[in-house]
Short mmCIF file of C-alpha atoms and ligand atoms in Angstrom, two decimals:
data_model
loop_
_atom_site.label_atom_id
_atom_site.label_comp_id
_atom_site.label_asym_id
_atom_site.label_seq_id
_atom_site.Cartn_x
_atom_site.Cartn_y
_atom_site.Cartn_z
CA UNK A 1 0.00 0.00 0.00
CA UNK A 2 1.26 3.51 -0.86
CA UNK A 3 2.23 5.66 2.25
CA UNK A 4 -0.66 7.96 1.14
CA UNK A 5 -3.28 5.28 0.89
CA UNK A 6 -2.03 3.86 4.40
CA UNK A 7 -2.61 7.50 5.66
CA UNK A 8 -6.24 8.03 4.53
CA UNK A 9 -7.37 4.26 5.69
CA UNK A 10 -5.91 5.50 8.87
CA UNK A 11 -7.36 8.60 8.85
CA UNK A 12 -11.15 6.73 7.89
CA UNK A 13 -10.36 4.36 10.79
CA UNK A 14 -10.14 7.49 13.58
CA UNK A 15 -13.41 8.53 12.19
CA UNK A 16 -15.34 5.47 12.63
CA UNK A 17 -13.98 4.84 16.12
CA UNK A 18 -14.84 8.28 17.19
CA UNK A 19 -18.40 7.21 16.17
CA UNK A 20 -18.64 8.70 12.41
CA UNK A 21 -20.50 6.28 11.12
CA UNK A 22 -22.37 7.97 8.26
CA UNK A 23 -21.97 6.38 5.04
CA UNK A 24 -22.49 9.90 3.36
CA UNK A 25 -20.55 11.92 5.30
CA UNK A 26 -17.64 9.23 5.54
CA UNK A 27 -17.84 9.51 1.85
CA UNK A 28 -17.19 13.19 1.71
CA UNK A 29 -14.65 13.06 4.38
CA UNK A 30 -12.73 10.29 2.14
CA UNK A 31 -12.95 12.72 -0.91
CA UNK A 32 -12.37 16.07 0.59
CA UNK A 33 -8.13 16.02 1.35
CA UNK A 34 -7.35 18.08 4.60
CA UNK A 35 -4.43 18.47 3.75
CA UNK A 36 -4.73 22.44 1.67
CA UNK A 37 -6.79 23.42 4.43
CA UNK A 38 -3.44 23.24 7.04
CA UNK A 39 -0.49 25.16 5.90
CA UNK A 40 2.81 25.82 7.41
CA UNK A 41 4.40 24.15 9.80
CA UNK A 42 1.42 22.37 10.86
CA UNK A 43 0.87 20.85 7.28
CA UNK A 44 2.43 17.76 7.67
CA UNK A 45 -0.41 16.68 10.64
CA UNK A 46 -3.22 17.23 9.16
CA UNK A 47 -4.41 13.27 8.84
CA UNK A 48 -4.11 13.66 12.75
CA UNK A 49 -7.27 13.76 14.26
CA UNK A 50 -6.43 16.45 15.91
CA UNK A 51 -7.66 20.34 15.94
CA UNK A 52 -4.52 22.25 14.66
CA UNK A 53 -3.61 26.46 14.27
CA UNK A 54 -4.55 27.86 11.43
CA UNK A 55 -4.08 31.86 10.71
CA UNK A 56 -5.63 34.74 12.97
CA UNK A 57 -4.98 32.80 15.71
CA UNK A 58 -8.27 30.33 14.96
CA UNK A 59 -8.51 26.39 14.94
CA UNK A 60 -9.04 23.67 12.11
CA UNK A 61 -11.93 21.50 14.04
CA UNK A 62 -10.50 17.72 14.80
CA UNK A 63 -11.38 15.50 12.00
CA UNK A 64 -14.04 13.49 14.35
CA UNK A 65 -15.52 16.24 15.51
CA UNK A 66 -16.13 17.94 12.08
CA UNK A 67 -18.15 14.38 11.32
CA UNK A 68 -20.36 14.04 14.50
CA UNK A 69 -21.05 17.41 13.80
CA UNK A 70 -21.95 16.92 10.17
CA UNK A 71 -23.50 13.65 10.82
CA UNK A 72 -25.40 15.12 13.38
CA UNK A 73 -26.74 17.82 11.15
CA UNK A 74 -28.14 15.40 8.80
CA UNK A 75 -27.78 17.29 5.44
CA UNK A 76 -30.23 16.45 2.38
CA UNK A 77 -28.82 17.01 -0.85
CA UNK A 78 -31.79 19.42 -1.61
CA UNK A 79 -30.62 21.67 1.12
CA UNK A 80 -29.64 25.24 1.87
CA UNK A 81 -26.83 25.25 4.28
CA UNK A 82 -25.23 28.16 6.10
CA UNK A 83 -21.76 27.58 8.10
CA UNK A 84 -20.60 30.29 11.07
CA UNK A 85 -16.86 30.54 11.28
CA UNK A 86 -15.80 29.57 7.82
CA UNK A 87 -11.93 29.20 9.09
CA UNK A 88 -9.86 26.95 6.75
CA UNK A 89 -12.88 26.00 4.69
CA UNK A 90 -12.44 22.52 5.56
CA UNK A 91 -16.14 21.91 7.17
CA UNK A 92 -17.78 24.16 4.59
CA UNK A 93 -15.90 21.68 2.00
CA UNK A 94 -17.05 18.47 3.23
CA UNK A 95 -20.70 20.38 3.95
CA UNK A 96 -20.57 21.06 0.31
CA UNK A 97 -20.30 17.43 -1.00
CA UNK A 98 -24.02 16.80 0.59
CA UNK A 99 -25.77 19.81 0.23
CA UNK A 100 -27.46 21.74 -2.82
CA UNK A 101 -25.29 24.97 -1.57
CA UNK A 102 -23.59 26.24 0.98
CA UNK A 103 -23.18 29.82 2.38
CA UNK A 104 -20.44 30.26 4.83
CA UNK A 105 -19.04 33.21 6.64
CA UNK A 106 -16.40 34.11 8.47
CA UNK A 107 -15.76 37.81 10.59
CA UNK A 108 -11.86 37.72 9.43
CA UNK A 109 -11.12 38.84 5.73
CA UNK A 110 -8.50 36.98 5.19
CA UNK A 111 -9.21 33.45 6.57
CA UNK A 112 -12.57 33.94 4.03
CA UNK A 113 -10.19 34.77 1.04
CA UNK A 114 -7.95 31.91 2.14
CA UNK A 115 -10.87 29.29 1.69
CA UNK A 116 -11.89 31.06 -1.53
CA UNK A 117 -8.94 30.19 -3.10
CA UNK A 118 -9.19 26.59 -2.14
CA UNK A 119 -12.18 26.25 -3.34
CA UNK A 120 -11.77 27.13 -6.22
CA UNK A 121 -9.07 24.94 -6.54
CA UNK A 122 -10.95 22.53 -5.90
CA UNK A 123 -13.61 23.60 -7.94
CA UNK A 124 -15.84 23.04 -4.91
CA UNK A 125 -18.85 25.75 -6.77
CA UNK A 126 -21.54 25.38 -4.34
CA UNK A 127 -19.95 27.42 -1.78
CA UNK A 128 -20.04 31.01 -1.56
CA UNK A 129 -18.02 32.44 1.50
CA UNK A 130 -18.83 35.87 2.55
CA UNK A 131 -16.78 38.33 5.27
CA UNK A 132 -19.50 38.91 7.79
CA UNK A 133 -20.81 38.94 11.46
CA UNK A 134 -22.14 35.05 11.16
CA UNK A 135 -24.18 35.88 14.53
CA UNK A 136 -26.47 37.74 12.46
CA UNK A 137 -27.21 35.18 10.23
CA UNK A 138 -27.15 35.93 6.66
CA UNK A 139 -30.50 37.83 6.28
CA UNK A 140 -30.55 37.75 2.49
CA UNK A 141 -30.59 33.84 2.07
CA UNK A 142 -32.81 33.11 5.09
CA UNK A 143 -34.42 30.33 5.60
CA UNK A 144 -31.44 27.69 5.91
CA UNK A 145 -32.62 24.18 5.72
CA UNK A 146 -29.45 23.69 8.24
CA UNK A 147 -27.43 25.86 10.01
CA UNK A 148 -23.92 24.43 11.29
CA UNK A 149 -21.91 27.23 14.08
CA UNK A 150 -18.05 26.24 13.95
CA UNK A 151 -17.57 28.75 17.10
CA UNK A 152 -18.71 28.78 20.62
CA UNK A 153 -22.02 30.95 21.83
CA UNK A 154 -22.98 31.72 25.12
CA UNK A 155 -26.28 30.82 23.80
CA UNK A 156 -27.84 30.01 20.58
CA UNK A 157 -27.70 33.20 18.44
CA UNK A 158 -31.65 34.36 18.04
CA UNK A 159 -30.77 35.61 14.84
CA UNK A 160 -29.63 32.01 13.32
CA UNK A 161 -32.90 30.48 14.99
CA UNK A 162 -35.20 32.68 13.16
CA UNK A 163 -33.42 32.09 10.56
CA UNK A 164 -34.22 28.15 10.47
CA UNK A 165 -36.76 26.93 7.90
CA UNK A 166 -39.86 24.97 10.02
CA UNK A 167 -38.22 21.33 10.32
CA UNK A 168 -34.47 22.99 10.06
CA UNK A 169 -31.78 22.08 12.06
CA UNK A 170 -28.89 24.00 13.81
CA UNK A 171 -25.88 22.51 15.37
CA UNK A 172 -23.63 25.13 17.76
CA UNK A 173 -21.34 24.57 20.03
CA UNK A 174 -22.49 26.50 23.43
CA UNK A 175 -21.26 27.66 26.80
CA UNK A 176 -18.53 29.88 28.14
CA UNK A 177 -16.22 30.75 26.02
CA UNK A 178 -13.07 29.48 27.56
CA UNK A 179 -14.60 26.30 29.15
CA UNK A 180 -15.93 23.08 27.67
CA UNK A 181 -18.95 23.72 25.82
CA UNK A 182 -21.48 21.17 24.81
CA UNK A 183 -22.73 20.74 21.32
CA UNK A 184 -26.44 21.69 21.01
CA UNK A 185 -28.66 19.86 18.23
CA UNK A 186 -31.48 22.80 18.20
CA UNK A 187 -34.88 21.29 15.90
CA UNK A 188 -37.63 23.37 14.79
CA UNK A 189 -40.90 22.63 14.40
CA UNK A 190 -44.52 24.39 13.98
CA UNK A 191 -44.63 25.42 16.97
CA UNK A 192 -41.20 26.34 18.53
CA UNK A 193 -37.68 24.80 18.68
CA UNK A 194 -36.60 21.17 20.33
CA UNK A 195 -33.01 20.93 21.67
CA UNK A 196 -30.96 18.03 22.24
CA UNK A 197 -27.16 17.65 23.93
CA UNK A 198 -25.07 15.88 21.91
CA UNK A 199 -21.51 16.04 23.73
CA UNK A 200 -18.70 18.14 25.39
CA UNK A 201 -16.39 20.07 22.66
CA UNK A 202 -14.40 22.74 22.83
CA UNK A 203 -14.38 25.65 20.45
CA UNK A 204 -12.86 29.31 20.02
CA UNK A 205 -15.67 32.10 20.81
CA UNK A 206 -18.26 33.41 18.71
CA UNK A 207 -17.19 37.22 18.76
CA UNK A 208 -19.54 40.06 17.56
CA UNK A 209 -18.15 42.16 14.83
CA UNK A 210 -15.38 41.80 12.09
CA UNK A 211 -11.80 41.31 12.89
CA UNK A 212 -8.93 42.85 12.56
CA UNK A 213 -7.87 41.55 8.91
N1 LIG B 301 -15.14 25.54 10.61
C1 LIG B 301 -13.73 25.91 10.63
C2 LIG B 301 -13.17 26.08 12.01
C3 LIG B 301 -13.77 27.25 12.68
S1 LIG B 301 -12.81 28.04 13.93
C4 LIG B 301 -12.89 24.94 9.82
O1 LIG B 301 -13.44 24.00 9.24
O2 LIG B 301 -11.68 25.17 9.73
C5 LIG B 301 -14.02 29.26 14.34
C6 LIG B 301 -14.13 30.38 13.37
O3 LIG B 301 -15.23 31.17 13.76
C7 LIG B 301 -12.92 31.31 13.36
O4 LIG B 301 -12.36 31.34 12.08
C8 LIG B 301 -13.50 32.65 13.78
O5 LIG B 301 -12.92 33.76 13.09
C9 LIG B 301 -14.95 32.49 13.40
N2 LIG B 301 -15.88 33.40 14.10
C10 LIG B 301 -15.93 33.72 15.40
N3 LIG B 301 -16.93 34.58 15.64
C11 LIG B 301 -17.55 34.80 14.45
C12 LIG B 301 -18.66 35.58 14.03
N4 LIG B 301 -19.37 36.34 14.86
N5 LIG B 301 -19.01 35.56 12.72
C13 LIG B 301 -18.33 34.82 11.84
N6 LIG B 301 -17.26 34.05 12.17
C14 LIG B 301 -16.88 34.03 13.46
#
């Protein structure tokens, strides 16, 4: 077997022992390399399930945990997805193999251009990645059939909820900021919104505005 091959079987085997089990979303993690997502000196680790640096002092998610979460969101291919806290563009990516489209956003400039560029690389077309305040939603593509949060909220954003289409669902990370959060499965229905505690993660803070570059 080639190193390369050894690496991804490897790499497949950390997901599916961490509990991805989703023949979909195994799929897209199988197809979408991580590897142009981590630069620098960090490059050479990312088949490690492990969260790593990535610029403007943010985090690539661990491999596992970008599955549970995508499993967990349960994505139709007819959907309308938005993403908060584009960073490397690596969830967006994988989002973008089982959705219909995907809107992401991101409130630093240059991690969003970053991503851009990979996409397009990887001719990945059903993204669009915008520079924005994610906590506000993205008010001209509302209603989102799913809505995944990539950063930690002291509570789920009321913006994003109202934002949900009826039968939507919304995955975000919540609790203190520096603390372990737990991730929040939020379902809405006729008449109001379900919620459902997944697990403990840990994830930098949803923070209101745009940043610094
Ligand atoms: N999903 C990313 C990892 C996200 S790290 C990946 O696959 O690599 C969390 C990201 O959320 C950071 O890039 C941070 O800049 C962003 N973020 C934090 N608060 C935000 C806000 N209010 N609006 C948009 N993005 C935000």
């Amino acid at each position: 077997m080639t190193e390369e091959a050894e690496r991804k079987m490897q790499f497949l085997y950390a997901l599916r022992s961490k509990g991805v089990t989703d023949k979909r979303v195994l799929e897209a993690m199988e197809k979408i390399d991580r590897g142009p997502f981590v630069r620098g000196i960090f490059a050479e680790r990312a088949y490690e399930d492990m969260p790593l640096p990535i610029a403007c002092g943010q985090t690539i998610s661990q491999p596992s945990v970008v599955g549970l979460m995508t499993q967990a969101l349960n994505v139709q291919t007819r959907d309308k997805v938005l993403e908060v806290g584009t960073g490397s563009g690596y969830q967006a990516a994988i989002l973008s193999q089982l959705a219909r489209r995907v809107y992401t956003v991101d409130r630093h400039r240059r991690l969003v251009n970053a991503a851009k560029a990979i996409f397009e690389e990887l001719n990945l077309t059903n993204i669009t990645a915008f520079t924005a305040d994610g906590s506000h939603g993205l008010p001209d593509q509302e209603p989102f059939d799913r809505i995944m949060v990539t950063a930690a909220a002291e509570d789920p954003p009321g913006p994003l909820l109202a934002q949900l289409r009826i039968g939507g669902i919304m995955v975000v990370p919540v609790g203190q900021s520096d603390a372990v959060q737990s991730l929040i499965k939020v379902t809405r229905s006729e008449t109001g919104f379900d919620y459902d505690e997944l697990r403990p993660v840990r994830f930098v803070p949803l923070i209101e505005g745009l940043g610094q570059d």
